[in-house]
Coordinates of C-alpha atoms and ligand atoms in Angstrom, one line a residue:
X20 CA -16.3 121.3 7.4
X21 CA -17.6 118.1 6.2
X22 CA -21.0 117.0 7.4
X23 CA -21.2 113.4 6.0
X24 CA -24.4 111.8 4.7
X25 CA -25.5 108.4 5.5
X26 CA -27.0 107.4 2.4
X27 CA -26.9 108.6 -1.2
X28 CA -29.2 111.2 -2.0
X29 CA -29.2 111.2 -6.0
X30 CA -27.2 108.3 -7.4
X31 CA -26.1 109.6 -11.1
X32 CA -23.9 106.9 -12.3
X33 CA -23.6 105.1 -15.7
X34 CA -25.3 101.7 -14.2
X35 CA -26.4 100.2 -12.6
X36 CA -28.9 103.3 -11.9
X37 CA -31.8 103.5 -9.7
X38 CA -34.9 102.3 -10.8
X39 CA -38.4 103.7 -11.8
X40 CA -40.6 103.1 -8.9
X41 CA -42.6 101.1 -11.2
X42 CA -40.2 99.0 -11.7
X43 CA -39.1 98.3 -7.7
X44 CA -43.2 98.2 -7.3
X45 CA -43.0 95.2 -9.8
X46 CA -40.2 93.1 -8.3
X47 CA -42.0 92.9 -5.0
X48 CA -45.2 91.0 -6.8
X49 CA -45.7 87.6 -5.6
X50 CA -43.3 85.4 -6.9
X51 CA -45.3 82.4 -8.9
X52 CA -44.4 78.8 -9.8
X53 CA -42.4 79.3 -13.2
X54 CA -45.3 77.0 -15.1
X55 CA -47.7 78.8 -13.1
X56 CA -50.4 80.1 -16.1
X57 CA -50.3 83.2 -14.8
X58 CA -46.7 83.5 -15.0
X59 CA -46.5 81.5 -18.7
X60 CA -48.7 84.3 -19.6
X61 CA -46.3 87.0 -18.5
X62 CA -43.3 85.6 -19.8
X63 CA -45.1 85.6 -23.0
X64 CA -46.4 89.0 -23.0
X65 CA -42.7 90.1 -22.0
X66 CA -41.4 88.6 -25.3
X67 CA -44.1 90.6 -27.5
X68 CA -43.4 93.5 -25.1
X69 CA -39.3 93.7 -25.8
X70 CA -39.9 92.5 -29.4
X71 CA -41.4 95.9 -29.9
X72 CA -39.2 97.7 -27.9
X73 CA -36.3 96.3 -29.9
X74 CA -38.2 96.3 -33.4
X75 CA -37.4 92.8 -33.7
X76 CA -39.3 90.1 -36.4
X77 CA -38.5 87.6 -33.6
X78 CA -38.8 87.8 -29.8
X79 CA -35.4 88.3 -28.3
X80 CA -33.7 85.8 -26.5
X81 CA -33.5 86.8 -22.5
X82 CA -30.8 85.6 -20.8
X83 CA -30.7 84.9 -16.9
X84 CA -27.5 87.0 -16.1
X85 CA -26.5 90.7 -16.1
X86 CA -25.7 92.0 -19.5
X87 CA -21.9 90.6 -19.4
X88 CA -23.6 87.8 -19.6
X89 CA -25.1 88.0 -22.7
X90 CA -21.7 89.4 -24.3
X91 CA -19.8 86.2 -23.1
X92 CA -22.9 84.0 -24.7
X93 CA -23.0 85.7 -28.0
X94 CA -19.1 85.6 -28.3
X95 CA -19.2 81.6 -27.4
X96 CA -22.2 81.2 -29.5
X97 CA -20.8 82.7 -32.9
X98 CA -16.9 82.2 -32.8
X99 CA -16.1 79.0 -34.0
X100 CA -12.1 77.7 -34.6
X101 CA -12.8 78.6 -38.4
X102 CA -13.7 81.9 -37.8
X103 CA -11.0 85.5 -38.4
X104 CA -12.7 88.0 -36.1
X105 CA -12.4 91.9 -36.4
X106 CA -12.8 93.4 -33.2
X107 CA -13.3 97.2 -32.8
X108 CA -11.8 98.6 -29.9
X109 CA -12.5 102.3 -29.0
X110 CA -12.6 101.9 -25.2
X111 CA -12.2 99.5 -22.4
X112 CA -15.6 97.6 -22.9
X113 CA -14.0 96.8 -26.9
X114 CA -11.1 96.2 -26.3
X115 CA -12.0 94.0 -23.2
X116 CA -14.4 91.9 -26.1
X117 CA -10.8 90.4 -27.2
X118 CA -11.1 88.4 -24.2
X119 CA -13.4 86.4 -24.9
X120 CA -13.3 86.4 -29.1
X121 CA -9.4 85.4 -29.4
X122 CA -9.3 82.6 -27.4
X123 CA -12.3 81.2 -29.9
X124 CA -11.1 81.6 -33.2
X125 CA -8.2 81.1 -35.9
X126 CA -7.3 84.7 -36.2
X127 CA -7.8 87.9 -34.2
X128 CA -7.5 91.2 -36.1
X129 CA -8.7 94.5 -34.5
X130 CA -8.7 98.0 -35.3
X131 CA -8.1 100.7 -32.3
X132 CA -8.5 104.2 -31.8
X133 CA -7.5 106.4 -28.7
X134 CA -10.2 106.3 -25.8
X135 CA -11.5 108.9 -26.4
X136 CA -12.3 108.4 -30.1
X137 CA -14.6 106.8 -32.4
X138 CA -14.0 103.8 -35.1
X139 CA -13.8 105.5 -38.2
X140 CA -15.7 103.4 -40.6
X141 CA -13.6 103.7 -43.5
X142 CA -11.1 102.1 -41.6
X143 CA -13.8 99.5 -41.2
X144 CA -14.5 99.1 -44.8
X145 CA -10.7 98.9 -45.7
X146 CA -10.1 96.1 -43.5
X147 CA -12.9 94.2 -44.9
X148 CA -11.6 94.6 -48.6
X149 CA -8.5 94.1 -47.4
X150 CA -9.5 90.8 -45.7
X151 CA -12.4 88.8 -47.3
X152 CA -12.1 85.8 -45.1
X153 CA -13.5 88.5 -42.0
X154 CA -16.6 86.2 -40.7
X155 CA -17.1 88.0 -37.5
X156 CA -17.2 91.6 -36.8
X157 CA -17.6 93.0 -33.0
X158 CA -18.5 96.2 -31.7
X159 CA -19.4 98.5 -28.7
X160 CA -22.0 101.4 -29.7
X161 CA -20.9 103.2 -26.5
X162 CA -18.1 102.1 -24.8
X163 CA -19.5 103.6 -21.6
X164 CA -16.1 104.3 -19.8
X165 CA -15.2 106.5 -22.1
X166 CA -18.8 108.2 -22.9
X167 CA -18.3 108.2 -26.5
X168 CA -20.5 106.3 -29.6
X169 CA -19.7 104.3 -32.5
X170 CA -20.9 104.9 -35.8
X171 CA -22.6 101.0 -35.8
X172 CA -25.1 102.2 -38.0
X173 CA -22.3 102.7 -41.2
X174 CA -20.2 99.8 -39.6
X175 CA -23.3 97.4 -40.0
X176 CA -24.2 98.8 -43.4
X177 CA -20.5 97.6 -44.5
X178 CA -20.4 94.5 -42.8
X179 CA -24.0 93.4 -43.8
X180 CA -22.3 93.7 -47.6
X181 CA -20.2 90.9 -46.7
X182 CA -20.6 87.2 -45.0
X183 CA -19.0 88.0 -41.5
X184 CA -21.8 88.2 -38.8
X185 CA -22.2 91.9 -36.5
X186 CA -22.6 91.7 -33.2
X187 CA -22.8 94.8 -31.1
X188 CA -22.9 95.9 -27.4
X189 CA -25.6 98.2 -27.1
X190 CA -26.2 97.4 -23.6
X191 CA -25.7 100.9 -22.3
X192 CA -27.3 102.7 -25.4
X193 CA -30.3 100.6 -25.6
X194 CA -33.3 102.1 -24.8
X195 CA -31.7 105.4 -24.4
X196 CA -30.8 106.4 -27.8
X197 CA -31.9 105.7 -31.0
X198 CA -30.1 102.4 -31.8
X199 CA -32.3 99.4 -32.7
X200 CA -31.0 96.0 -34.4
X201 CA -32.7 95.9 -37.4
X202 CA -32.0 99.1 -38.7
X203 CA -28.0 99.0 -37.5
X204 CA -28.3 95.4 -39.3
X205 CA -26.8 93.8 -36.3
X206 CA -26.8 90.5 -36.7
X207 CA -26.4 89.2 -32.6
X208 CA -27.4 92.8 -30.4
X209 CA -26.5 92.4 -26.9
X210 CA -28.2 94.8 -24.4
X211 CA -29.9 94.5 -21.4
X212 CA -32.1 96.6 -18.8
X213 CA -30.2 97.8 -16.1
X214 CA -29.5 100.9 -17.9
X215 CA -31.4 102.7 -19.7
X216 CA -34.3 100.7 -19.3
X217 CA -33.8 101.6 -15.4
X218 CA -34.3 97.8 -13.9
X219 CA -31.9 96.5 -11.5
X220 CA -28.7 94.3 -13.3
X221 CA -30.0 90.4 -13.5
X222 CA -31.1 89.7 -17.1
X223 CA -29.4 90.2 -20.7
X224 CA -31.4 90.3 -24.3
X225 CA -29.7 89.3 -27.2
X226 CA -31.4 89.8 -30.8
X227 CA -30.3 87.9 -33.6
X228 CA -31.1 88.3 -37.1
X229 CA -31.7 85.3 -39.6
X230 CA -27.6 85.5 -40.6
X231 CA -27.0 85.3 -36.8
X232 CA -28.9 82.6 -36.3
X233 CA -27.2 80.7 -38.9
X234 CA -23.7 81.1 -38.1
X235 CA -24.8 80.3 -34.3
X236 CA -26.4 76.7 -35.6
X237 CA -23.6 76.1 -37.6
X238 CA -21.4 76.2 -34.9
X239 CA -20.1 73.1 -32.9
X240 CA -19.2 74.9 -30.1
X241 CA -22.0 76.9 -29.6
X242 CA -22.8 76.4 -25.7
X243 CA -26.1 73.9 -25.4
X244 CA -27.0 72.9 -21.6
X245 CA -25.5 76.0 -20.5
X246 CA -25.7 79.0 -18.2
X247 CA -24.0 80.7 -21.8
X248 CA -26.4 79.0 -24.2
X249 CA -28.1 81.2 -26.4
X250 CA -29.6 78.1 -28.2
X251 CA -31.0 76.8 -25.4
X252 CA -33.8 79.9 -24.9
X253 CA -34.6 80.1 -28.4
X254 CA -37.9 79.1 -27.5
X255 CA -38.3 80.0 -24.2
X256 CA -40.7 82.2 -25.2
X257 CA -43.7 80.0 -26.4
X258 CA -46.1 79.0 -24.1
X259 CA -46.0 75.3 -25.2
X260 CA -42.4 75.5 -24.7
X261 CA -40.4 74.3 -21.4
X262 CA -37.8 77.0 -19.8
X263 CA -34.4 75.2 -20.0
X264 CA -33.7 76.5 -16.8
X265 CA -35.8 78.6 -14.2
X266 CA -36.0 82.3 -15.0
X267 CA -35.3 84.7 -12.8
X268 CA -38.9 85.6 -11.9
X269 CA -39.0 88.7 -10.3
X270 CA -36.6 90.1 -13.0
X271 CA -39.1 89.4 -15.7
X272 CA -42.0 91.2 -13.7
X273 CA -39.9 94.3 -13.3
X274 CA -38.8 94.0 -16.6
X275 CA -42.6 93.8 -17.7
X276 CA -42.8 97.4 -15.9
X277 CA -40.0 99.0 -17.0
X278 CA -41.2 98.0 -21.0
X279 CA -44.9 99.5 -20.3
X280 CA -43.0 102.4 -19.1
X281 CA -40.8 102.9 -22.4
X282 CA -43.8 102.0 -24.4
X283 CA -46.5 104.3 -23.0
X284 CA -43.7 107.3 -22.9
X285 CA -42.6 106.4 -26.3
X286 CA -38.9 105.8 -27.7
X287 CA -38.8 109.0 -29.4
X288 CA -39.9 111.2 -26.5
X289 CA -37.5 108.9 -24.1
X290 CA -34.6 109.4 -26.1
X291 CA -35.5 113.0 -26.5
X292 CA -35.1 113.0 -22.5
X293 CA -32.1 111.8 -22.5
X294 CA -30.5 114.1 -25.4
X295 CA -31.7 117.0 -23.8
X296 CA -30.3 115.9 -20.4
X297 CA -26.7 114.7 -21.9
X298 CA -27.0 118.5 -23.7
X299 CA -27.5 120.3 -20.8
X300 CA -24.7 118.6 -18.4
X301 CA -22.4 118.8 -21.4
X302 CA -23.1 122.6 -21.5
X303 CA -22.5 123.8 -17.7
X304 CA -19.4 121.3 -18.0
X305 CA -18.1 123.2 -20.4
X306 CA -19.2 126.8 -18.9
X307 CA -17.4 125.9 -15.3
X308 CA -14.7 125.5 -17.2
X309 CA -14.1 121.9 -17.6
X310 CA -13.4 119.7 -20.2
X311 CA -15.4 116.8 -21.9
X312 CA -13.2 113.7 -22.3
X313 CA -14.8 112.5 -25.6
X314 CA -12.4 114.4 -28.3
X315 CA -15.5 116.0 -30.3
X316 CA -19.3 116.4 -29.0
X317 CA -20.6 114.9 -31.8
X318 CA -19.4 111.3 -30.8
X319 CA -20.2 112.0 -26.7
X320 CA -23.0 109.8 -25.6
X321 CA -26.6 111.2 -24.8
X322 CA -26.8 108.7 -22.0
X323 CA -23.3 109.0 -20.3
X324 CA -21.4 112.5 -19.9
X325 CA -17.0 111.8 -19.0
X326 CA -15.4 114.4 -18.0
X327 CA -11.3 114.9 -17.9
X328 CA -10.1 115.3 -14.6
X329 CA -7.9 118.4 -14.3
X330 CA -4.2 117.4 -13.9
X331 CA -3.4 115.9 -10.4
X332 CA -7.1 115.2 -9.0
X333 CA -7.6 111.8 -7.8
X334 CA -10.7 110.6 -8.7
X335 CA -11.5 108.2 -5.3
X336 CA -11.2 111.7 -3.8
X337 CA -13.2 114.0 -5.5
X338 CA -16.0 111.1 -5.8
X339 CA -15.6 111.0 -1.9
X340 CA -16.3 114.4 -1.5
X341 CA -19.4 114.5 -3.9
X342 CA -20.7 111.6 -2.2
X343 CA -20.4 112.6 1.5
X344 CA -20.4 116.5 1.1
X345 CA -23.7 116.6 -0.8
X346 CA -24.9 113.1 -1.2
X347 CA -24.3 112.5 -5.2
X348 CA -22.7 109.3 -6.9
X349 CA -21.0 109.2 -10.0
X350 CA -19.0 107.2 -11.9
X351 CA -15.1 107.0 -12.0
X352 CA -13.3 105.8 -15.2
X353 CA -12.6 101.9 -15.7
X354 CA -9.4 100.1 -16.6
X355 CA -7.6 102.4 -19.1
X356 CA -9.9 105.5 -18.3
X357 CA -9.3 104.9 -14.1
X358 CA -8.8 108.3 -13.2
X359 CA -8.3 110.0 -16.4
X360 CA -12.5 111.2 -15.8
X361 CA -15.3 110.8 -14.5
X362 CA -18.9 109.9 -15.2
X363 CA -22.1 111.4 -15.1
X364 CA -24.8 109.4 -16.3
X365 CA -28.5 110.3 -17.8
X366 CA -29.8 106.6 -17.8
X367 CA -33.5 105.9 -17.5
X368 CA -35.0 107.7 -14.5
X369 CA -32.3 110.3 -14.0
X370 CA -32.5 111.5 -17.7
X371 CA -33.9 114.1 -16.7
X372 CA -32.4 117.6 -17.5
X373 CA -32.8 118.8 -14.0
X374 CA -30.5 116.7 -12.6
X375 CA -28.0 117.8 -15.0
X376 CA -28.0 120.6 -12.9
X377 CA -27.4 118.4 -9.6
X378 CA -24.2 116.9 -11.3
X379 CA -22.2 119.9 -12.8
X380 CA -22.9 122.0 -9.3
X381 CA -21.7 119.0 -7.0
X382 CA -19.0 118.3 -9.6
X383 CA -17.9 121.6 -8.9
X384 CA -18.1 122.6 -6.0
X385 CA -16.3 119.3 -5.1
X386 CA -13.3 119.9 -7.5
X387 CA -13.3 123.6 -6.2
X388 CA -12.6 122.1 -2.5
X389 CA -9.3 120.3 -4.0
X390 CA -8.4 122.8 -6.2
X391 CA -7.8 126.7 -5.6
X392 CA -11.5 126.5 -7.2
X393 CA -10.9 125.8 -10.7
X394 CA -14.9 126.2 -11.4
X395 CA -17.2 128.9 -12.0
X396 CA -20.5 127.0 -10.9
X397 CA -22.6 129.9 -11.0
X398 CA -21.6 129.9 -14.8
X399 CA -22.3 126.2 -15.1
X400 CA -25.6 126.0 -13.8
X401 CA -26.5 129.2 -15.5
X402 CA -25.5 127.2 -18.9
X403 CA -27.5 124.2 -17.3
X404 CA -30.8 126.3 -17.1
X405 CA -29.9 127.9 -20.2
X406 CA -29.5 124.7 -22.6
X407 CA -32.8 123.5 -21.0
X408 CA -34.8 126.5 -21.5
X409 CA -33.4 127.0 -25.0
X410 CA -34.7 122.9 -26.0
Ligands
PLP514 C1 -22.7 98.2 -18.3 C2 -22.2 97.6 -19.5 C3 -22.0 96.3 -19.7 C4 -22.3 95.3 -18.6 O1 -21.3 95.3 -17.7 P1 -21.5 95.6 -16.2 O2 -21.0 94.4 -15.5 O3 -23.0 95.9 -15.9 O4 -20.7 96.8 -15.9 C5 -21.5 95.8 -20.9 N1 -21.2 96.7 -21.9 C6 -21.3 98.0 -21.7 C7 -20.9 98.9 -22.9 C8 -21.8 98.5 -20.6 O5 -22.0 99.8 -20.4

């Protein structure tokens, strides 16, 4: 018996992810005149507002586009026809980065692991002795389709000890996890706020140390008069200082919201959330019987839980079921990952551990309905409650 819902009741996906009501609350304000003093006023306050969210010396260049955006900018930006570029692909969203970096520069090197593995950075630091003339190094801290993080921390620490530029996808870690610029010396950080930040997709940031900013000026290509230009909202920020373009309003308001959120809650305690969360849904996973899809806990993600499909489940199917059985919405797999797992994410206003307990039981009971029930759910939401009691 199938008695389908309309709508979705709890939408636990890996982004875009609902928003705080704060947020929503903010994008329906009255949209002013861009030079409107009012508005000048909250585009500044914005900049201070993200600066501290990211730790940054400088405000961080926002971008008028969802965060794929800001990873096509900073790869037209930096990569120049001089440049040999070491990409690090350890999932679909890395390797995809070669799209966009190859076509740019003289030589294309990467270094790949399975999906379901992290970079090892002594790999990292072999390839850099091995090849001095590296002058651009690239990324993703969590290559969300495959819920696992990379070590940028170490990887920045090695490439900061040479003259190639970092720059790093964050955009699903951000705000969710610590991982900040400065300290992962990052030179050009990509993220953005329709994950973890829990805003709707519209707007990317992009913090760039003084190295980055270098190797972006000293590039002839680097897009000016652009919707990719980086350079061209350097300064977007100070009041004396025309937009280049018009900014997406609205975006910036609910932006403004979503930062006083983070802020007043506190990065550690936020990050705490969704640790505990990501802990908790790994946990009755595991007890019903399932498997994780990263290939060791230590690298899965705190704000993105994949799970291997048992052998011969489609995943349209079983996503079908959650959704119209009991009103849930997860994630499938992407590109190499498509049905190989699914995802359950703990982004923003659903890191919360209770609704780990939501996503392992739906999971569940949904894969029990195409298999001859291959999942104890009593024993995974018993592990659910147990993991948050223990924390
Ligand atoms: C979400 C995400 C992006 C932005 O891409 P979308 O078009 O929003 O899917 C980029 N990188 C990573 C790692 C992401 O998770």
């Amino acid at each position: 018996m199938t008695r389908p819902f309309k709508e979705t009741i709890f939408t636990l996906t890996t982004g875009p992810v609902n928003c705080y009501p704060a947020v929503l609350q903010a994008l329906g304000r009255p949209v002013l005149y861009d030079y409107d003093p009012g508005f000048l006023k909250t585009y500044a306050r914005v900049a201070e507002k993200l600066m501290a969210a990211m730790q940054t010396a400088k405000p961080p260049v926002i971008l008028q586009g969802e965060p794929v955006l800001g990873l096509e900018a900073a790869a037209a930006s930096v990569v120049s026809p001089d440049d040999v570029v070491l990409n690090l692909a350890s999932g679909v969203y890395g390797d995809g980065y070669r799209y966009w970096l190859e076509p740019r520069c003289r030589d294309y090197l990467e270094i790949r692991t399975p999906f379901n593995e992290a970079i090892n950075p002594a790999d990292v630091a072999a390839m850099l002795e091995q090849r001095p003339d590296i002058t651009v190094v690239a990324v993703c801290h969590h290559d969300t389709p495959s819920g696992t993080i990379n070590p940028v921390a170490e990887i920045g620490a090695l490439v900061a000890a040479t003259k190639a530029v970092l720059i790093v996808d964050a955009v699903s870690s951000f705000g969710g996890m610590e991982i900040l610029p400065n300290a992962a010396k990052a030179d050009i950080f990509v993220t953005g706020p329709n994950k973890c930040l829990g805003c709707p997709p519209g707007l990317s940031f992009v913090a760039i140390s003084e190295k980055g900013w270098a190797k972006i000026k000293a590039n002839p290509r680097a897009p000016k008069g652009s919707i990719l230009s980086i350079l061209d909202w350097e300064h977007a920020w100070r009041p004396d200082q025309p937009f280049p373009f018009t900014p997406s309003v609205a975006e910036i308001n609910g932006l403004e919201a979503a930062l006083d959120l983070y802020l007043a809650e506190g990065p550690q305690a936020v990050w705490e959330r969704h640790a505990r969360t990501a802990a908790a849904c790994r946990a009755g996973i595991r007890a019903m019987g399932l498997m994780l899809w990263a290939a060791s806990e230590d690298i899965a993600s705190p704000t993105a839980t994949a799970v291997a499909l048992p052998a011969g489940i489609d995943e349209t199917q079983l996503r079908r079921i959650m959704h119209d059985d009991y009103g849930v919405m997860i994630s499938s797999g992407r590109g190499e990952t498509l049905n190989k797992l699914v995802r359950i994410g703990h982004m923003g206003p659903t890191a919360q551990p209770i609704y780990a307990l939501t996503a392992v039981a739906a999971l569940g009971a949904a894969l029990n309905k195409l298999t001859a029930g291959c999942c104890d759910i009593g024993a995974g939401a018993a592990a659910v409650m147990a993991t948050i009691d223990a924390a």
